[in-house]
Amino acid sequence: MRQLIAGNWKMNTTTASAAALAAALREGVVGCDMLVCPPATQLVAVAAALAGSPVMVGGQDCHGSPCGAHTGDIAASMLADAGATWVILGHSERRAEHHETDAVVRAKVLAAQGAGLRPIVCVGESAAERSEGHHEAVVGAQLVGSLPSSFDGVVAYEPIWAIGSGRSATAADVEAMHAFIRTELVQLFGARGGEMRVLYGGSVKPDNAVSLMALPDVGGALVGGASLVAADFLAIARAAGG
Ligand code: PGA
């Protein structure tokens, strides 16, 4: 399975710096699937900078309704109109800061797919949930609650304690959780669940990417901080066999 290296730029960049970052990525394209998810206001500029290149563009969130009175929100169709073909949904920062429940994430997945976008649905436990031994139960419940039966996208396992901390999960933890997620996906979706890519995210850097991307059932990476530096993001993409 071809790995997907996705960059989550979060609430960073200006139009000019986003276009420059996209242009630098375009120069260094490698063989794996590559995706960047800039802030919504930068989508048009980034899509233009990457037009005709294999690097894909995605949003970081969308609303669960196709349109309407939702001040400040962005519909999936608007992301598509701006050049996105993917969208990250249910990131732990949105679950925490915007109180997104699994049901909300599920509605967003349906809205995204309805607009022709491929969702990347994030799941992952907190440090406390892991130390109490509840990490599989938490992630299992997030999968059941967030993924509709029509789900046709990618899952990203992002332990909350590893995000932005500089401390990625250990190979053993990633391997065990990805095996668990695979079993759950097969249970939920049958053979289709055996084919879905499961990304790892949380402090993926050039120096740990080779070992993380070589683990069984790791279908790529969702990269935050290191995706803002073209050389680092490209080094991670090369680690994915590009
Ligand atoms: P990080 O973020 O790579 O900066 O840890 C990952 C993410 O939040 O998707």
PDB file of N, CA and C in Angstrom, residues 15 28 60 70 104 114 131 134 141 170 196 204:
ATOM      1  N   THR A  15      -0.509  34.042   3.408  1.00  0.00           N
ATOM      2  CA  THR A  15      -0.690  33.630   2.013  1.00  0.00           C
ATOM      3  C   THR A  15       0.672  33.506   1.328  1.00  0.00           C
ATOM      4  N   GLY A  28      10.492  19.302  -4.687  1.00  0.00           N
ATOM      5  CA  GLY A  28      11.129  18.114  -4.124  1.00  0.00           C
ATOM      6  C   GLY A  28      10.250  16.881  -4.115  1.00  0.00           C
ATOM      7  N   GLN A  60      -8.623  21.534   7.017  1.00  0.00           N
ATOM      8  CA  GLN A  60      -8.342  21.070   8.391  1.00  0.00           C
ATOM      9  C   GLN A  60      -9.608  20.768   9.175  1.00  0.00           C
ATOM     10  N   HIS A  70     -24.315  29.352   9.705  1.00  0.00           N
ATOM     11  CA  HIS A  70     -23.281  28.852  10.627  1.00  0.00           C
ATOM     12  C   HIS A  70     -22.105  29.819  10.577  1.00  0.00           C
ATOM     13  N   VAL A 104     -20.504  14.515  16.236  1.00  0.00           N
ATOM     14  CA  VAL A 104     -20.215  15.699  15.407  1.00  0.00           C
ATOM     15  C   VAL A 104     -19.224  15.322  14.308  1.00  0.00           C
ATOM     16  N   GLY A 114     -19.967  13.700   1.072  1.00  0.00           N
ATOM     17  CA  GLY A 114     -21.031  14.194   0.196  1.00  0.00           C
ATOM     18  C   GLY A 114     -20.533  15.253  -0.774  1.00  0.00           C
ATOM     19  N   SER A 131      -2.168   5.857  30.689  1.00  0.00           N
ATOM     20  CA  SER A 131      -1.557   5.348  31.924  1.00  0.00           C
ATOM     21  C   SER A 131      -2.564   4.509  32.725  1.00  0.00           C
ATOM     22  N   HIS A 134      -6.604   2.536  29.367  1.00  0.00           N
ATOM     23  CA  HIS A 134      -7.869   2.624  28.633  1.00  0.00           C
ATOM     24  C   HIS A 134      -7.686   3.001  27.163  1.00  0.00           C
ATOM     25  N   ALA A 141     -13.855   3.258  20.819  1.00  0.00           N
ATOM     26  CA  ALA A 141     -15.115   4.008  20.886  1.00  0.00           C
ATOM     27  C   ALA A 141     -15.115   5.167  19.895  1.00  0.00           C
ATOM     28  N   THR A 170       6.307   5.147  21.130  1.00  0.00           N
ATOM     29  CA  THR A 170       7.356   4.162  20.820  1.00  0.00           C
ATOM     30  C   THR A 170       6.885   3.252  19.687  1.00  0.00           C
ATOM     31  N   MET A 196      -7.935   0.041   4.389  1.00  0.00           N
ATOM     32  CA  MET A 196      -7.883   1.471   4.735  1.00  0.00           C
ATOM     33  C   MET A 196      -6.518   1.838   5.305  1.00  0.00           C
ATOM     34  N   VAL A 204       6.145  13.349  14.547  1.00  0.00           N
ATOM     35  CA  VAL A 204       6.907  12.701  13.470  1.00  0.00           C
ATOM     36  C   VAL A 204       7.910  13.722  12.947  1.00  0.00           C
TER      37      VAL A 204
END
